[in-house]
Tab-separated table of C-alpha atoms and ligand atoms in Angstrom:
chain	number	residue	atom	x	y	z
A	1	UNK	CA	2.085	20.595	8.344
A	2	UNK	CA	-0.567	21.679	5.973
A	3	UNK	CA	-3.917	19.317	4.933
A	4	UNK	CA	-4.922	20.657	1.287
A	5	UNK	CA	-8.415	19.270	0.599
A	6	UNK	CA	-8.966	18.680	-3.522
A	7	UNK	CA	-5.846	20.103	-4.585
A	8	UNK	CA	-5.460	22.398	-7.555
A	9	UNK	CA	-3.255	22.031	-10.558
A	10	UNK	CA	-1.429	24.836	-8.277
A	11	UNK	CA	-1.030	23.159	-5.269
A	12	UNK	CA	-0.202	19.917	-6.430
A	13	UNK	CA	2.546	22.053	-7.951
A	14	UNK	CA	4.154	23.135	-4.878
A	15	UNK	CA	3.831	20.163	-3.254
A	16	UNK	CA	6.241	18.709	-6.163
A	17	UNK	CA	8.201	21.408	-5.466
A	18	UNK	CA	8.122	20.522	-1.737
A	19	UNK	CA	9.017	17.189	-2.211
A	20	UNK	CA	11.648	18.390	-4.492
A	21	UNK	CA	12.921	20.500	-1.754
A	22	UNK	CA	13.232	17.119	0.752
A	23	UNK	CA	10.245	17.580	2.993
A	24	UNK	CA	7.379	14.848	2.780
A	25	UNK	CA	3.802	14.914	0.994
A	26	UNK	CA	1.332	12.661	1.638
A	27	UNK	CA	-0.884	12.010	-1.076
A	28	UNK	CA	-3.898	9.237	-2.169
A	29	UNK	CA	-3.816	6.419	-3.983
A	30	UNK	CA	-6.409	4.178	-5.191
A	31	UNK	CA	-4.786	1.616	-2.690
A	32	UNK	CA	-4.530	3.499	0.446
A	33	UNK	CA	-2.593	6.520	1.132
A	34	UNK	CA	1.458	6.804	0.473
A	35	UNK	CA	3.919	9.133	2.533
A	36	UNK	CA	6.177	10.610	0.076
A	37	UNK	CA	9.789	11.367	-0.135
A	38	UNK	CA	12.159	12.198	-3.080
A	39	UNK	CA	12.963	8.418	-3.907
A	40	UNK	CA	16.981	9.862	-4.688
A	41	UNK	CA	17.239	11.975	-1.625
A	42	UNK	CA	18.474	10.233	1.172
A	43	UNK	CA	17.721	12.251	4.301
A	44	UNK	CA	14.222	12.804	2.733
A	45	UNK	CA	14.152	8.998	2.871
A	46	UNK	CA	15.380	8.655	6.168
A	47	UNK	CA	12.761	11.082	7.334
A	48	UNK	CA	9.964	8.687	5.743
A	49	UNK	CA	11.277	5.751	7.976
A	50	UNK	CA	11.617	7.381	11.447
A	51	UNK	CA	7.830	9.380	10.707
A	52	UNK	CA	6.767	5.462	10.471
A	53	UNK	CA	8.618	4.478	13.022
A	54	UNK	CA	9.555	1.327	10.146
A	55	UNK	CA	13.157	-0.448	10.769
A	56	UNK	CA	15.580	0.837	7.642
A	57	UNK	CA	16.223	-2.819	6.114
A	58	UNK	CA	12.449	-2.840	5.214
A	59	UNK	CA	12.301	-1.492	1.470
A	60	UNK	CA	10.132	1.018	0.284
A	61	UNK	CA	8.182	1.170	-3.383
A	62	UNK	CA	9.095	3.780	-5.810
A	63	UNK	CA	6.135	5.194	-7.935
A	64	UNK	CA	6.520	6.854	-11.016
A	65	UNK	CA	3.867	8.503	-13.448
A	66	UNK	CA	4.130	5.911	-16.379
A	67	UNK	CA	5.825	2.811	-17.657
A	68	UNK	CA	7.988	5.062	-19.727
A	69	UNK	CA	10.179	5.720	-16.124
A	70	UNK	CA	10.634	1.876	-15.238
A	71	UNK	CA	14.316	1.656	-17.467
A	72	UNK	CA	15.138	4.419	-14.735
A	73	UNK	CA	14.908	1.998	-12.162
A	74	UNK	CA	15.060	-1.054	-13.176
A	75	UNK	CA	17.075	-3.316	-15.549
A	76	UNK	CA	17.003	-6.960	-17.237
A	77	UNK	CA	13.233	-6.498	-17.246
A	78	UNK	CA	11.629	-9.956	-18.064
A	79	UNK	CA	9.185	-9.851	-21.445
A	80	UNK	CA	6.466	-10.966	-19.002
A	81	UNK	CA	6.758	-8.292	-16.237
A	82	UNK	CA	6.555	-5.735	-19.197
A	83	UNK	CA	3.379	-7.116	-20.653
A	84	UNK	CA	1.971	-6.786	-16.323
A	85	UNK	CA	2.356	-3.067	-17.111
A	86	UNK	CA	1.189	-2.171	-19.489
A	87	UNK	CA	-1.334	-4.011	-19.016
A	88	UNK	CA	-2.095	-2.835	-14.935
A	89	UNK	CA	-0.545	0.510	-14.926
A	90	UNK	CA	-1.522	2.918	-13.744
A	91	UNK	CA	-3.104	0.732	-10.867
A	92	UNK	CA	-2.998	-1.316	-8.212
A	93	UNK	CA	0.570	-3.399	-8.976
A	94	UNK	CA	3.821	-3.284	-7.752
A	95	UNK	CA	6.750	-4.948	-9.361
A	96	UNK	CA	9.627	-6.342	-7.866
A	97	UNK	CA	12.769	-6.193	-10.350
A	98	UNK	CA	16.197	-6.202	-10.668
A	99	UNK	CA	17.616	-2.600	-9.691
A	100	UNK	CA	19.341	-0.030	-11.390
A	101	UNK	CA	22.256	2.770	-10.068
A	102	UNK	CA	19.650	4.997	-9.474
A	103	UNK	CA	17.827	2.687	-6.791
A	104	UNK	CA	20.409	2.717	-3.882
A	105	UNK	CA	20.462	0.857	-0.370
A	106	UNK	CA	18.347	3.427	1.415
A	107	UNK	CA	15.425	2.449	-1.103
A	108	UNK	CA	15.702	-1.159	-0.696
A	109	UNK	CA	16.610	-2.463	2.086
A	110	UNK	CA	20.012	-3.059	0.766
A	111	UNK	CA	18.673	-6.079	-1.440
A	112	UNK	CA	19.804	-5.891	-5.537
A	113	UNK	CA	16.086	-5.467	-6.445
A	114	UNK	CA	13.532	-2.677	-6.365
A	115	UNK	CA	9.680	-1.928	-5.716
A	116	UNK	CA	7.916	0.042	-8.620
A	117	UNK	CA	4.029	0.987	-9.158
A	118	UNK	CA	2.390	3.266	-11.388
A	119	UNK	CA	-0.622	4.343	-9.303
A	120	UNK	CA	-3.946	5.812	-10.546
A	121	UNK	CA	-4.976	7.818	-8.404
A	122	UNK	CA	-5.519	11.624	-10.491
A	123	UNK	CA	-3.784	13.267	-7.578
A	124	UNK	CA	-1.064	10.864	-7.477
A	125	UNK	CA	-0.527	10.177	-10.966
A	126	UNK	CA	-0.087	14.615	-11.684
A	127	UNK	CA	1.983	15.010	-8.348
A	128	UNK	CA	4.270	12.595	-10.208
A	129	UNK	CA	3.965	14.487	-13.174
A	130	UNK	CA	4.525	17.556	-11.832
A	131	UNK	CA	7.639	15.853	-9.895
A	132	UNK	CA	9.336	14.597	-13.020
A	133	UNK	CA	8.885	18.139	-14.210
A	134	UNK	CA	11.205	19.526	-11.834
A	135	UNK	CA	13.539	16.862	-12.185
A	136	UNK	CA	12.697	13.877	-9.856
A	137	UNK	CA	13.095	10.399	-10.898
A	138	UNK	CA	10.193	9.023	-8.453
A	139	UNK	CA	8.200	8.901	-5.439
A	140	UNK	CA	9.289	6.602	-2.424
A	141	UNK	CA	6.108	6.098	-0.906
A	142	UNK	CA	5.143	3.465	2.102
A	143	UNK	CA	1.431	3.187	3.037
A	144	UNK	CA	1.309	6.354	5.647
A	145	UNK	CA	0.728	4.320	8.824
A	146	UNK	CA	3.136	4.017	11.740
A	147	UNK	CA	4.869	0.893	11.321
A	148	UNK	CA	2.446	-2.577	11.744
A	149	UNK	CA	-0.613	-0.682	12.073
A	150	UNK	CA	-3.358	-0.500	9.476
A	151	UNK	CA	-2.875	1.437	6.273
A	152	UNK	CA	-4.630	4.592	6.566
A	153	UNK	CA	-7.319	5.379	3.592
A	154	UNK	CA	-8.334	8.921	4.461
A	155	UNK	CA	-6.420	12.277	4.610
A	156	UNK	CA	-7.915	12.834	8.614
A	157	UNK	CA	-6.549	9.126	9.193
A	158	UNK	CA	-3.323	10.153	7.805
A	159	UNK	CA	-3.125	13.057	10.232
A	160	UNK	CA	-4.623	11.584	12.872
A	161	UNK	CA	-1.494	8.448	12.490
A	162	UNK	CA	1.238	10.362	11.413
A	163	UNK	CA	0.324	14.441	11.980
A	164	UNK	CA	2.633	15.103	15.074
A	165	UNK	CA	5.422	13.596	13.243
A	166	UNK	CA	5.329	15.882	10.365
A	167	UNK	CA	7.168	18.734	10.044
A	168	UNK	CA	5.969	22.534	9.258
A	169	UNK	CA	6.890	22.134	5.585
A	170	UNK	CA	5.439	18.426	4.578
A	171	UNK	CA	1.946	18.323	3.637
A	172	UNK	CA	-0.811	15.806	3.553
A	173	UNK	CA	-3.186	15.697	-0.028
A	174	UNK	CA	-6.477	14.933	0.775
A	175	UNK	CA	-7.830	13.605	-2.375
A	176	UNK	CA	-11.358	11.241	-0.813
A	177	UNK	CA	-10.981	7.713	0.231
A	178	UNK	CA	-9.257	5.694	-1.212
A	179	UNK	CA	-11.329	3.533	-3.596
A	180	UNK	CA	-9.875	-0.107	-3.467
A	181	UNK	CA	-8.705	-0.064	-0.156
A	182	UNK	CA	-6.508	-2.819	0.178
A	183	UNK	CA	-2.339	-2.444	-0.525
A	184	UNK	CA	-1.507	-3.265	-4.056
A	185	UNK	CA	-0.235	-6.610	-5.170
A	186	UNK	CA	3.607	-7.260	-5.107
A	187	UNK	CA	4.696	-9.389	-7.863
A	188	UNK	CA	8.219	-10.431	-7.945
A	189	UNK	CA	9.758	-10.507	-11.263
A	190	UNK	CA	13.037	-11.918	-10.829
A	191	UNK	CA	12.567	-15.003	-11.964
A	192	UNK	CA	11.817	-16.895	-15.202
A	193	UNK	CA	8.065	-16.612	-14.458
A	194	UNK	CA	5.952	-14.173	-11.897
A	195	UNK	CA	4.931	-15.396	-8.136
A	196	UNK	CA	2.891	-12.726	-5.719
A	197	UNK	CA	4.936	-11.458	-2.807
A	198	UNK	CA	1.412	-9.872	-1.392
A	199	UNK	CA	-2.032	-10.425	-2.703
A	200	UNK	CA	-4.288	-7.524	-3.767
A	201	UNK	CA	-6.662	-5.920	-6.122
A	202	UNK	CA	-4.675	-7.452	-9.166
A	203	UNK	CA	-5.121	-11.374	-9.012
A	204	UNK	CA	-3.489	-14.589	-9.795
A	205	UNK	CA	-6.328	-15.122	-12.704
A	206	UNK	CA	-5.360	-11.859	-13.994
A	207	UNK	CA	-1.981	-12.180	-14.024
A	208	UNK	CA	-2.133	-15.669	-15.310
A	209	UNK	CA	-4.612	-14.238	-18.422
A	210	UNK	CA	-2.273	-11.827	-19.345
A	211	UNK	CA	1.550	-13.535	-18.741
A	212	UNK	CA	0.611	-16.871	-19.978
A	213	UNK	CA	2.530	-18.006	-16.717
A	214	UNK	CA	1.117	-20.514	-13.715
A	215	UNK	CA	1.065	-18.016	-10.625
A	216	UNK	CA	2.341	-20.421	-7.475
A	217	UNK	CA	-0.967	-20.006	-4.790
A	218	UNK	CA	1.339	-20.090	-1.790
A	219	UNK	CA	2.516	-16.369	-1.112
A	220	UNK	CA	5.343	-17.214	1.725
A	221	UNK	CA	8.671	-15.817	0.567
A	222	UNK	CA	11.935	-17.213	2.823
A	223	UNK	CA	14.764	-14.854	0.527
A	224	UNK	CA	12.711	-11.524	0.178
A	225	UNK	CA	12.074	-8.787	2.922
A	226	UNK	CA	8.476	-7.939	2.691
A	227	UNK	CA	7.400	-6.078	5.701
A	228	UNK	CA	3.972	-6.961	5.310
A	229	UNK	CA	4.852	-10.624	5.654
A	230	UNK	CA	5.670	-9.777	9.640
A	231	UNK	CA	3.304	-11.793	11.589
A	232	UNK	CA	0.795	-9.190	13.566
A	233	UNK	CA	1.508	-6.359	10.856
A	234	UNK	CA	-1.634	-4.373	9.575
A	235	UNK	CA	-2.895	-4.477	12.952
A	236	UNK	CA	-5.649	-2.267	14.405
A	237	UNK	CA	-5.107	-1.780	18.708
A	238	UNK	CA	-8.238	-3.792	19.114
A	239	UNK	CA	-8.008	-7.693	18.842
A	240	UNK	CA	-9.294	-9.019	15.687
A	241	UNK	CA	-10.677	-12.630	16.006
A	242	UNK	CA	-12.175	-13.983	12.835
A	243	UNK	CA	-15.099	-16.103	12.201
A	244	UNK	CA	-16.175	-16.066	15.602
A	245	UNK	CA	-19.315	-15.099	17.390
A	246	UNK	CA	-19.345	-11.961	18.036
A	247	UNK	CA	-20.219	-11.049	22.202
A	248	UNK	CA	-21.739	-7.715	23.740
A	249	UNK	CA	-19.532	-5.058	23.429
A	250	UNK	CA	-17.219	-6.677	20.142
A	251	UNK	CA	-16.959	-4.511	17.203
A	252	UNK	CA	-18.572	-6.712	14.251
A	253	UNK	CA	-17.518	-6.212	10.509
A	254	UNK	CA	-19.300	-9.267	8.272
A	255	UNK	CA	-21.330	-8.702	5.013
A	256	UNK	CA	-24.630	-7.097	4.942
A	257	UNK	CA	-26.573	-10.474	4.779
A	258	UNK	CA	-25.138	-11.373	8.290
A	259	UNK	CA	-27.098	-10.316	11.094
A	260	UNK	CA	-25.557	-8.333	13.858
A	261	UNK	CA	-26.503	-10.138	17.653
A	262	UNK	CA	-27.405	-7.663	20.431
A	263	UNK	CA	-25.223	-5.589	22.293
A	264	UNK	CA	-22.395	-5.917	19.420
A	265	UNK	CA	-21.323	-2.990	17.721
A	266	UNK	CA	-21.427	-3.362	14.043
A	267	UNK	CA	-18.716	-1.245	11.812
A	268	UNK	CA	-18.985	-2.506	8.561
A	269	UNK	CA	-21.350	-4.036	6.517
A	270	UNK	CA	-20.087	-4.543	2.724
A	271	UNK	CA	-22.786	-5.743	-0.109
A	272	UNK	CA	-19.771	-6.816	-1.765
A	273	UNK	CA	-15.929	-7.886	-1.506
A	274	UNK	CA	-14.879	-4.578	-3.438
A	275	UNK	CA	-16.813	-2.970	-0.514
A	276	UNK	CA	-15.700	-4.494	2.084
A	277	UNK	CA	-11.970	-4.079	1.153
A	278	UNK	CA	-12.856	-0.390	0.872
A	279	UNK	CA	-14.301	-0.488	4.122
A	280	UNK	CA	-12.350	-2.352	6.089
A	281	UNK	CA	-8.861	-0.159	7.364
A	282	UNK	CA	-11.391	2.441	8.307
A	283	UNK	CA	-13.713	0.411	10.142
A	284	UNK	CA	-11.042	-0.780	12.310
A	285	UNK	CA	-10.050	2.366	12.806
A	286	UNK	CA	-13.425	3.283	14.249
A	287	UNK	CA	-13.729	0.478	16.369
A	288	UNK	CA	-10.371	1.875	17.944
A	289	UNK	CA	-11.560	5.266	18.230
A	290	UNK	CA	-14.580	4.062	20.010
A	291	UNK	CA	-12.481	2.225	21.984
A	292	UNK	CA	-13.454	-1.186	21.564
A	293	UNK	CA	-11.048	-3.991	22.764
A	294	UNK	CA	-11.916	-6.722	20.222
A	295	UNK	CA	-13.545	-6.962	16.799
A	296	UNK	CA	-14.692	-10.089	15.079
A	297	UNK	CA	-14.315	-10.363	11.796
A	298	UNK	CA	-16.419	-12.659	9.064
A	299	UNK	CA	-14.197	-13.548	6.419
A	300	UNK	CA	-15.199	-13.353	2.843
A	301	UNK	CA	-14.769	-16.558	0.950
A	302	UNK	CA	-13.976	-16.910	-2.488
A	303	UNK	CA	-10.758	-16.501	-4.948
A	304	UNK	CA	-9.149	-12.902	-5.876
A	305	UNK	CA	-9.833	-9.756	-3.801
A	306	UNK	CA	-11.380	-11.931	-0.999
A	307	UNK	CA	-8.043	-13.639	-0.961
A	308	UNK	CA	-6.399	-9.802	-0.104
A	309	UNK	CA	-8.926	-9.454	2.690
A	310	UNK	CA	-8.268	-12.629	3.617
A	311	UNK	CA	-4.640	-12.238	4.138
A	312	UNK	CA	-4.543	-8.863	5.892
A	313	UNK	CA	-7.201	-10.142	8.690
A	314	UNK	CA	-5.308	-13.426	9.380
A	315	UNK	CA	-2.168	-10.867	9.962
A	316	UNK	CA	-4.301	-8.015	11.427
A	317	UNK	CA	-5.168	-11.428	14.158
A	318	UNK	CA	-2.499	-12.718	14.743
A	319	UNK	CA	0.257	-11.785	17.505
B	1	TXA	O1	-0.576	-0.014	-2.427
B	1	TXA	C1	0.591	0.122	-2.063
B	1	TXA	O2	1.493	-0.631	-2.424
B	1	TXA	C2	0.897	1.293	-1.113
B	1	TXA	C3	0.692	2.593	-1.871
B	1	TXA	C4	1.053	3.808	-1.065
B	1	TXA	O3	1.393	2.556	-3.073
B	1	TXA	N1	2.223	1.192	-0.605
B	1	TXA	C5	2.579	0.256	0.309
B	1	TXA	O4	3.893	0.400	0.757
B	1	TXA	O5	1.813	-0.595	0.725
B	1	TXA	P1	4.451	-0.331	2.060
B	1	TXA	O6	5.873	0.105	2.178
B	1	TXA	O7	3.571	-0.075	3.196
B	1	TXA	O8	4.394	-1.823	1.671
B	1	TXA	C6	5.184	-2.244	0.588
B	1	TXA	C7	5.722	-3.598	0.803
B	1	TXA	C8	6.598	-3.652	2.058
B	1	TXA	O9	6.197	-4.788	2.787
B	1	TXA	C9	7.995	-3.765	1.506
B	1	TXA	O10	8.817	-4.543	2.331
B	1	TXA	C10	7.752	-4.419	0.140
B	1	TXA	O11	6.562	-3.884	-0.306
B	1	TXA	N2	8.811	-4.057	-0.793
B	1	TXA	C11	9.112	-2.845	-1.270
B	1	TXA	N3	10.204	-2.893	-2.036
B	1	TXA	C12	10.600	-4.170	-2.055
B	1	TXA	C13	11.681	-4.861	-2.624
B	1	TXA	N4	12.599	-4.240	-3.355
B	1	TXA	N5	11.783	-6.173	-2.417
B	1	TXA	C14	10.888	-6.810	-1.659
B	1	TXA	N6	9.847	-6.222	-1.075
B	1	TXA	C15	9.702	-4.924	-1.261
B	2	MG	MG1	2.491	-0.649	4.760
């Protein structure tokens, strides 16, 4: 397995070919980091879910570069879901819609719909490109963490989660951190009017502004498999405990203006919530590479992307 740091117009080449060929590429995303497989290929696929270590009725999203590739995978797309794109894409969005013949069981989950996102990431968006080129209808790409653990938003985190399950000829793009930080909201568009599977960088207000649509504030799904609804998923190996006091020894992520008591170990201090949900997968990531055994967490308050941090600590806590 190769790590190609800023990849050239060249390498981002072969690595479409690569993923052409069936092996995997990981690559960035303004999110957090995806591992990729040929969305049509289904040992390619299969490969994706046993380097995760993610149970197979758990669907997985397929990007594409542009909105121009949704009629591939999708069909009776509702006018509102439409006016999400191309309003959102490329960015932080995934919608859920009613599948196509080209989106089979070993995408999703065996359910009749389908994940799709547009990211923006340059390295993501010309790997597509570059995909499509050869051929390829789309990326299948999960966040590239072992399944329940916390997204990774680094190339060395991607290595360091996934790297001895990778083969010789998969890859990982290293293309920075990941700027937002957080997973990307999950709208599901199979109704008469849109309703967020998972909350992230793209919120209710938005989506209200642009659909015209009340967005329901109560995310819990009963008839849709979102992994990330799994109780104890996005979980660091430290104990999160939120809005606590913080004790000697604790790992302490809160925003700047909170003051960190002696003897804790602060990891993260965000000026801001865009910070702080760019902070936050890798700061619990340090705390578990410095081995500390419980981290108390300060929530944000406050509506839209404090709602997305909001909702990955409370699952990151509990167990
Ligand atoms: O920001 C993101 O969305 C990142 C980047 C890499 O694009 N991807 C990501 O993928 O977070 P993943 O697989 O870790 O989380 C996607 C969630 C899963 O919980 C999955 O169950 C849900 O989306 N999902 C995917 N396709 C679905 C479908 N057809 N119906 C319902 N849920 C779906
Ligand atoms: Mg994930």
């Amino acid at each position: 397995m190769e790590i190609i740091s800023n990849p050239t117009q060249v390498e981002i080449k072969k690595a479409a070919k690569a993923l052409k060929d069936g092996h995997l590429v990981a690559f960035p995303t303004e999110t957090v980091y995806g591992l990729g497989a040929d969305a049509t290929n289904e040992k390619a696929v299969s490969r994706v879910y046993s380097v995760k270590g993610r149970p197979t009725d758990h669907p997985l999203i397929v990007h594409i570069s542009s909105i121009n590739q949704l009629d591939k995978w999708a069909v009776d797309i509702p006018e509102y879901a439409i006016k999400l794109a191309e309003e959102f894409w490329p960015g932080p969005m995934t919608l859920i819609l009613k599948r196509s013949e080209l989106a089979k069981n070993f995408i999703t989950g065996g359910q009749e719909n389908v994940g799709v996102r547009v990211p923006s990431h340059p390295i993501a968006l010309a790997l597509l490109s570059e995909f499509e080129k050869l051929g390829g209808a789309g990326i299948a790409a999960p966040s590239a963490n072992r399944f329940g653990a916390v997204s990774t938003t680094t190339a060395e985190d991607v290595n360091e989660e996934l790297g001895s399950f990778l083969n010789l000829n998969d890859s990982i793009l290293d293309g920075g951190s990941s700027l937002i930080g957080v997973e990307s909201t999950i709208i599901d568009c199979r109704k008469t009017s849109p309703s967020i599977l998972r909350p992230g960088a793209i919120s209710i207000t938005m989506i209200e502004d642009v659909t015209s649509y009340i967005v329901p504030k109560n995310f819990a799904t009963k008839n849709i498999r979102v992994s990330g609804l799994l109780q104890n998923h996005y979980s660091p190996k430290a104990e999160v405990v939120i809005n606590s006091t913080p004790q000697s020894g604790d790992g302490f992520i809160a925003l700047d203006d909170v003051p960190t008591p002696t003897g804790v170990i602060r990891l993260a201090s965000p000026v801001n919530l865009e910070e702080f949900a760019h902070l936050l997968y890798s700061a619990l990531r340090a705390g578990d590479r410095l081995k500390i055994t419980r981290v108390v967490v300060i929530q944000p308050d406050g509506e839209d992307l404090a709602h997305a941090i909001r909702d990955r600590l409370v699952r990151a806590s509990s167990c």
